[in-house]
Tab-separated table of C-alpha atoms in Angstrom:
chain	number	residue	atom	x	y	z
X	1	UNK	CA	20.088	80.462	-111.267
X	2	UNK	CA	17.185	82.123	-109.328
X	3	UNK	CA	18.011	84.934	-107.167
X	4	UNK	CA	16.037	83.900	-104.193
X	5	UNK	CA	18.890	82.957	-101.883
X	6	UNK	CA	19.988	86.550	-101.960
X	7	UNK	CA	16.707	88.183	-100.783
X	8	UNK	CA	15.667	85.984	-98.012
X	9	UNK	CA	13.557	88.163	-95.550
X	10	UNK	CA	14.975	88.640	-92.098
X	11	UNK	CA	11.910	87.323	-90.328
X	12	UNK	CA	12.192	84.113	-92.317
X	13	UNK	CA	15.710	83.579	-91.175
X	14	UNK	CA	14.615	84.352	-87.509
X	15	UNK	CA	12.060	81.616	-87.982
X	16	UNK	CA	14.766	79.144	-89.075
X	17	UNK	CA	17.015	79.967	-86.246
X	18	UNK	CA	14.174	79.293	-83.867
X	19	UNK	CA	13.583	75.892	-85.562
X	20	UNK	CA	17.125	75.006	-85.144
X	21	UNK	CA	16.955	75.903	-81.451
X	22	UNK	CA	13.959	73.697	-81.122
X	23	UNK	CA	15.759	70.723	-82.738
X	24	UNK	CA	18.860	71.399	-80.581
X	25	UNK	CA	16.627	71.199	-77.457
X	26	UNK	CA	15.332	67.766	-78.539
X	27	UNK	CA	18.895	66.629	-79.214
X	28	UNK	CA	20.039	67.695	-75.816
X	29	UNK	CA	17.095	65.669	-74.323
X	30	UNK	CA	18.118	62.751	-76.457
X	31	UNK	CA	21.681	63.019	-75.128
X	32	UNK	CA	20.382	62.942	-71.437
X	33	UNK	CA	18.302	59.695	-72.235
X	34	UNK	CA	21.381	58.097	-73.853
X	35	UNK	CA	23.491	58.867	-70.705
X	36	UNK	CA	20.602	57.507	-68.543
X	37	UNK	CA	20.463	54.180	-70.638
X	38	UNK	CA	24.273	53.834	-70.391
X	39	UNK	CA	24.149	54.339	-66.636
X	40	UNK	CA	21.400	51.605	-66.380
X	41	UNK	CA	23.374	49.145	-68.546
X	42	UNK	CA	26.537	49.621	-66.485
X	43	UNK	CA	24.695	49.699	-63.326
X	44	UNK	CA	23.000	46.452	-63.896
X	45	UNK	CA	26.313	44.614	-64.678
X	46	UNK	CA	28.147	46.345	-61.786
X	47	UNK	CA	25.452	45.414	-59.245
X	48	UNK	CA	25.498	41.896	-60.621
X	49	UNK	CA	21.721	41.794	-61.246
X	50	UNK	CA	21.632	38.035	-61.517
X	51	UNK	CA	18.703	37.385	-63.871
X	52	UNK	CA	17.846	35.459	-66.824
X	53	UNK	CA	16.836	38.675	-68.616
X	54	UNK	CA	20.002	40.730	-68.025
X	55	UNK	CA	21.451	39.925	-71.542
X	56	UNK	CA	18.192	40.690	-73.448
X	57	UNK	CA	17.761	43.865	-71.326
X	58	UNK	CA	21.307	45.073	-72.216
X	59	UNK	CA	20.638	44.445	-75.933
X	60	UNK	CA	17.380	46.372	-75.872
X	61	UNK	CA	18.960	49.297	-74.079
X	62	UNK	CA	21.734	49.359	-76.792
X	63	UNK	CA	19.240	49.149	-79.636
X	64	UNK	CA	17.038	52.079	-78.317
X	65	UNK	CA	20.171	54.099	-77.700
X	66	UNK	CA	21.319	53.463	-81.297
X	67	UNK	CA	17.836	54.425	-82.579
X	68	UNK	CA	18.054	57.743	-80.706
X	69	UNK	CA	21.400	58.380	-82.287
X	70	UNK	CA	20.351	57.623	-85.820
X	71	UNK	CA	16.988	59.405	-85.612
X	72	UNK	CA	17.912	62.387	-83.625
X	73	UNK	CA	21.603	62.999	-83.817
X	74	UNK	CA	21.906	61.905	-87.518
X	75	UNK	CA	18.492	63.460	-88.386
X	76	UNK	CA	16.822	60.235	-89.747
X	77	UNK	CA	13.545	61.545	-88.327
X	78	UNK	CA	13.643	64.549	-90.707
X	79	UNK	CA	12.067	64.789	-94.140
X	80	UNK	CA	13.999	63.386	-97.133
X	81	UNK	CA	15.546	60.304	-95.342
X	82	UNK	CA	13.572	57.613	-97.114
X	83	UNK	CA	16.490	56.212	-99.138
X	84	UNK	CA	18.628	56.573	-95.951
X	85	UNK	CA	16.179	54.406	-94.033
X	86	UNK	CA	16.087	51.839	-96.902
X	87	UNK	CA	19.832	51.553	-96.790
X	88	UNK	CA	20.177	51.399	-93.054
X	89	UNK	CA	17.362	48.975	-92.591
X	90	UNK	CA	18.701	46.901	-95.467
X	91	UNK	CA	22.203	46.995	-93.858
X	92	UNK	CA	20.756	46.031	-90.483
X	93	UNK	CA	18.838	43.053	-91.994
X	94	UNK	CA	21.942	41.709	-93.690
X	95	UNK	CA	23.977	42.424	-90.454
X	96	UNK	CA	21.525	40.323	-88.399
X	97	UNK	CA	21.557	37.513	-90.908
X	98	UNK	CA	25.539	37.646	-90.886
X	99	UNK	CA	25.610	37.434	-87.032
X	100	UNK	CA	23.115	34.480	-87.008
X	101	UNK	CA	25.237	32.715	-89.763
X	102	UNK	CA	28.547	33.258	-88.048
X	103	UNK	CA	27.375	32.094	-84.514
X	104	UNK	CA	25.278	29.112	-85.711
X	105	UNK	CA	26.813	27.597	-88.802
X	106	UNK	CA	30.384	28.781	-89.446
X	107	UNK	CA	32.069	28.773	-86.004
X	108	UNK	CA	29.961	26.660	-83.694
O	1	UNK	CA	26.702	84.325	-111.988
O	2	UNK	CA	30.002	82.435	-111.526
O	3	UNK	CA	30.136	79.240	-109.674
O	4	UNK	CA	32.041	81.076	-106.910
O	5	UNK	CA	28.995	83.211	-106.369
O	6	UNK	CA	26.615	80.318	-106.524
O	7	UNK	CA	28.660	78.622	-103.722
O	8	UNK	CA	28.889	81.640	-101.606
O	9	UNK	CA	25.333	83.157	-101.427
O	10	UNK	CA	24.746	86.125	-99.204
O	11	UNK	CA	22.241	84.140	-97.174
O	12	UNK	CA	22.737	80.406	-96.802
O	13	UNK	CA	19.804	78.256	-97.599
O	14	UNK	CA	18.077	76.263	-94.859
O	15	UNK	CA	20.022	72.989	-95.600
O	16	UNK	CA	23.454	74.189	-96.795
O	17	UNK	CA	24.615	70.551	-96.841
O	18	UNK	CA	21.957	69.491	-99.290
O	19	UNK	CA	21.614	72.751	-101.362
O	20	UNK	CA	23.844	71.546	-104.278
O	21	UNK	CA	23.568	68.418	-106.355
O	22	UNK	CA	27.109	67.531	-105.166
O	23	UNK	CA	25.913	67.814	-101.585
O	24	UNK	CA	22.827	65.725	-102.275
O	25	UNK	CA	25.000	62.982	-103.970
O	26	UNK	CA	27.473	63.021	-101.083
O	27	UNK	CA	24.656	62.728	-98.584
O	28	UNK	CA	23.025	59.759	-100.277
O	29	UNK	CA	26.315	58.054	-101.079
O	30	UNK	CA	27.583	58.341	-97.567
O	31	UNK	CA	24.453	56.700	-96.097
O	32	UNK	CA	24.840	53.893	-98.585
O	33	UNK	CA	28.389	53.532	-97.318
O	34	UNK	CA	27.157	53.408	-93.710
O	35	UNK	CA	24.668	50.671	-94.584
O	36	UNK	CA	27.760	48.719	-95.913
O	37	UNK	CA	29.693	49.618	-92.782
O	38	UNK	CA	26.913	48.071	-90.712
O	39	UNK	CA	27.384	44.639	-92.368
O	40	UNK	CA	31.129	44.936	-92.090
O	41	UNK	CA	31.046	45.456	-88.455
O	42	UNK	CA	28.328	42.696	-88.083
O	43	UNK	CA	30.796	40.260	-89.549
O	44	UNK	CA	33.283	41.183	-86.931
O	45	UNK	CA	30.664	41.072	-84.131
O	46	UNK	CA	29.603	37.590	-85.409
O	47	UNK	CA	33.134	36.463	-85.295
O	48	UNK	CA	33.634	37.771	-81.804
O	49	UNK	CA	30.379	36.147	-80.548
O	50	UNK	CA	31.296	32.858	-82.013
O	51	UNK	CA	34.870	32.762	-80.717
O	52	UNK	CA	34.930	34.658	-77.411
O	53	UNK	CA	34.546	31.247	-75.575
O	54	UNK	CA	37.785	29.896	-77.234
O	55	UNK	CA	40.098	31.376	-74.521
O	56	UNK	CA	43.450	30.329	-73.267
O	57	UNK	CA	44.512	30.071	-69.478
O	58	UNK	CA	43.130	32.771	-67.282
O	59	UNK	CA	42.613	35.327	-69.968
O	60	UNK	CA	38.828	35.154	-70.293
O	61	UNK	CA	36.606	38.123	-70.900
O	62	UNK	CA	35.384	38.156	-67.233
O	63	UNK	CA	38.903	38.159	-65.895
O	64	UNK	CA	40.358	40.762	-68.365
O	65	UNK	CA	37.912	43.545	-68.653
O	66	UNK	CA	37.687	46.420	-66.207
O	67	UNK	CA	34.522	48.375	-66.488
O	68	UNK	CA	35.716	51.754	-64.988
O	69	UNK	CA	37.930	52.514	-68.050
O	70	UNK	CA	35.231	51.469	-70.486
O	71	UNK	CA	32.714	53.639	-68.742
O	72	UNK	CA	34.917	56.601	-69.081
O	73	UNK	CA	35.574	55.826	-72.734
O	74	UNK	CA	31.796	55.441	-73.288
O	75	UNK	CA	31.163	58.891	-71.624
O	76	UNK	CA	33.882	60.554	-73.779
O	77	UNK	CA	32.609	59.184	-77.103
O	78	UNK	CA	29.036	59.897	-76.197
O	79	UNK	CA	29.756	63.452	-75.284
O	80	UNK	CA	31.878	63.928	-78.429
O	81	UNK	CA	28.758	62.760	-80.544
O	82	UNK	CA	26.790	65.656	-78.713
O	83	UNK	CA	29.510	68.155	-79.427
O	84	UNK	CA	29.449	67.373	-83.125
O	85	UNK	CA	25.668	67.871	-82.932
O	86	UNK	CA	26.515	71.342	-81.666
O	87	UNK	CA	28.847	71.974	-84.475
O	88	UNK	CA	26.146	71.197	-87.084
O	89	UNK	CA	23.689	73.317	-85.124
O	90	UNK	CA	26.046	76.294	-85.662
O	91	UNK	CA	26.760	75.319	-89.285
O	92	UNK	CA	23.019	75.645	-89.928
O	93	UNK	CA	23.051	79.052	-88.286
O	94	UNK	CA	26.072	79.941	-90.507
O	95	UNK	CA	28.310	80.593	-87.445
O	96	UNK	CA	31.460	79.253	-88.827
O	97	UNK	CA	33.759	80.119	-85.755
O	98	UNK	CA	31.416	78.384	-83.313
O	99	UNK	CA	31.300	75.362	-85.542
O	100	UNK	CA	35.092	75.216	-85.650
O	101	UNK	CA	35.220	75.411	-81.800
O	102	UNK	CA	32.739	72.718	-81.310
O	103	UNK	CA	34.491	70.554	-83.888
O	104	UNK	CA	37.718	71.087	-81.976
O	105	UNK	CA	36.085	69.893	-78.706
O	106	UNK	CA	34.919	66.806	-80.501
O	107	UNK	CA	38.431	66.159	-81.695
O	108	UNK	CA	39.874	66.489	-78.248
O	109	UNK	CA	37.284	64.158	-76.722
O	110	UNK	CA	38.004	61.614	-79.565
O	111	UNK	CA	41.641	61.866	-78.896
O	112	UNK	CA	40.969	61.146	-75.196
O	113	UNK	CA	39.098	58.123	-76.180
O	114	UNK	CA	41.780	56.907	-78.474
O	115	UNK	CA	44.498	57.353	-75.843
O	116	UNK	CA	42.499	55.315	-73.344
O	117	UNK	CA	41.994	52.502	-75.881
O	118	UNK	CA	45.806	52.472	-76.527
O	119	UNK	CA	46.391	52.327	-72.809
O	120	UNK	CA	43.821	49.368	-72.462
O	121	UNK	CA	45.535	47.406	-75.209
O	122	UNK	CA	49.019	48.087	-73.773
O	123	UNK	CA	47.713	46.990	-70.356
O	124	UNK	CA	46.369	43.676	-71.660
O	125	UNK	CA	49.526	42.910	-73.635
O	126	UNK	CA	52.052	43.702	-70.967
O	127	UNK	CA	50.260	42.749	-67.736
O	128	UNK	CA	48.275	39.765	-68.939
O	129	UNK	CA	50.267	38.765	-72.020
O	130	UNK	CA	46.891	38.776	-73.892
O	131	UNK	CA	47.710	39.386	-77.455
O	132	UNK	CA	46.334	38.987	-80.953
O	133	UNK	CA	47.822	35.626	-81.097
O	134	UNK	CA	47.048	34.271	-77.651
O	135	UNK	CA	43.708	32.602	-78.658
O	136	UNK	CA	40.826	32.835	-81.007
O	137	UNK	CA	39.230	35.082	-78.388
O	138	UNK	CA	42.257	37.403	-78.538
O	139	UNK	CA	42.130	37.548	-82.371
O	140	UNK	CA	38.393	38.307	-82.398
O	141	UNK	CA	38.644	40.945	-79.670
O	142	UNK	CA	41.585	42.832	-81.133
O	143	UNK	CA	40.136	42.721	-84.678
O	144	UNK	CA	36.681	44.038	-83.593
O	145	UNK	CA	37.767	46.683	-80.989
O	146	UNK	CA	40.949	47.627	-82.975
O	147	UNK	CA	38.984	48.119	-86.173
O	148	UNK	CA	36.715	50.442	-84.333
O	149	UNK	CA	39.612	52.348	-82.884
O	150	UNK	CA	41.022	52.556	-86.586
O	151	UNK	CA	37.676	54.243	-87.502
O	152	UNK	CA	38.077	56.712	-84.604
O	153	UNK	CA	41.670	57.491	-85.769
O	154	UNK	CA	40.395	57.979	-89.353
O	155	UNK	CA	37.563	60.141	-88.207
O	156	UNK	CA	39.843	62.358	-86.249
O	157	UNK	CA	42.153	62.892	-89.179
O	158	UNK	CA	39.230	63.553	-91.429
O	159	UNK	CA	37.711	66.215	-89.101
O	160	UNK	CA	41.070	67.883	-88.330
O	161	UNK	CA	41.991	68.116	-92.093
O	162	UNK	CA	38.655	69.645	-92.941
O	163	UNK	CA	38.920	72.191	-90.061
O	164	UNK	CA	42.452	73.220	-91.232
O	165	UNK	CA	41.772	73.306	-94.997
O	166	UNK	CA	38.616	75.537	-94.599
O	167	UNK	CA	39.984	77.659	-91.802
O	168	UNK	CA	40.390	80.769	-93.905
O	169	UNK	CA	37.555	79.991	-96.414
O	170	UNK	CA	34.668	80.129	-94.063
O	171	UNK	CA	31.430	78.338	-94.538
O	172	UNK	CA	30.046	77.928	-98.072
O	173	UNK	CA	27.862	75.474	-100.043
O	174	UNK	CA	31.031	73.703	-101.315
O	175	UNK	CA	32.335	72.642	-97.838
O	176	UNK	CA	29.119	72.524	-95.859
O	177	UNK	CA	28.354	68.907	-97.212
O	178	UNK	CA	31.934	67.853	-96.268
O	179	UNK	CA	31.436	69.038	-92.561
O	180	UNK	CA	28.066	67.358	-92.444
O	181	UNK	CA	29.305	64.004	-93.659
O	182	UNK	CA	32.182	64.023	-91.394
O	183	UNK	CA	29.823	64.494	-88.527
O	184	UNK	CA	27.653	61.660	-89.690
O	185	UNK	CA	30.744	59.424	-89.737
O	186	UNK	CA	31.540	60.526	-86.204
O	187	UNK	CA	28.057	59.574	-85.019
O	188	UNK	CA	28.275	56.290	-86.672
O	189	UNK	CA	31.456	55.619	-84.722
O	190	UNK	CA	29.483	56.112	-81.553
O	191	UNK	CA	26.734	53.707	-82.840
O	192	UNK	CA	29.203	50.935	-83.220
O	193	UNK	CA	30.743	51.663	-79.795
O	194	UNK	CA	27.351	51.368	-78.137
O	195	UNK	CA	27.310	47.803	-79.410
O	196	UNK	CA	30.970	47.066	-78.448
O	197	UNK	CA	30.551	48.244	-74.833
O	198	UNK	CA	27.342	46.173	-74.624
O	199	UNK	CA	28.283	42.995	-76.384
O	200	UNK	CA	32.132	42.842	-75.544
O	201	UNK	CA	32.393	44.466	-72.200
O	202	UNK	CA	29.080	44.209	-70.395
O	203	UNK	CA	28.001	40.851	-71.815
O	204	UNK	CA	31.588	39.639	-71.148
O	205	UNK	CA	31.438	40.614	-67.450
O	206	UNK	CA	27.958	38.931	-67.128
O	207	UNK	CA	29.533	35.773	-68.612
C-alpha cells in the first residue's frame, strides 16, 4: 500500500475544498431551477391553461427536472459514470417500452 | 499496515466513496439496481396510465386530488434532496458532524413527506371511501403511490440506521460508500416523485 494518502500537501487539500465549493454552487443553482420548473408545472395546471400542449409541456418539464437531478445531484456529469449512464439509459429504454406496451396492448 | 489503518487514513482521498474496491463495487452495483428500479416503476406507471380511466362513481382523479397538499409534499421532498447533497458535500470535506446534521434534516423532511402521504390516503379512504378495492383506478393509484411511499420509508430507515451505527466511528473509507449510496437512493426517490406528481396529480387534474 502506497503511503501517498498520508502526505497530501496542504495546498492540494485547499484546492479540493475549492472544487467542492464550486460543485456545491452548481448544485444550489440546479435546485433553484428545479423549484422553478415545479412552480411552472403546478402554475399551468392551477391557472387551467387550456391548451393542446399542456400535457407534453408537463412531461418535458418533468424530464428536464429529472435530468438535472441525475446529472447534478447524483453526479452523473462527473468522470467515471460511463457504466452508470449505460445502465440508466438501458433502464429508461426498457421503461419506455414497458409503458407503451402496458397502455397499448395489455390494458387497452 | 493493518486494514484498520488503510480504512482510516490521516487524509481522506478525493473520492472517499470510491477509494476502495468495495466502494467501487457498491457504486456500480447500486446504479445497476437503480436501472432495474426504473423499469419496475415504469411497469407501475404503465398500469396506472392504462387503468386510471376505469373509475367508479364520483371518485375520478379530477374530483379526488387536491394540489395544495401535493405541492407541499413536492417541496418537502425536493428540499430533502438538496439537504442530502449538502450532507455529501460535507462528507467530501471530511466534516462528519455537519454531514450527520444535514442527514438529520433530510430525515425530518422525509418524515414530513411520509406523514402527509399517510394523511392523504386516510383522507381518501374515510371521506371519499376511495380504497384499494374501489376500482381499477384505485388499485393502480395505491399500488404506484404506495410503492413510492414504501421506498421513502425504507430510505428513512436506511439513513437513520447508518447515522446511528456510525455515530461514534466517524467517517472512514469503510462507511463513506455506505453514506454515498444511501444518498443516491434518496435522490432516486425524488426522481420517481417528479414523475408521480406530473403523471398522477397534474395530468389527473388536467383530465
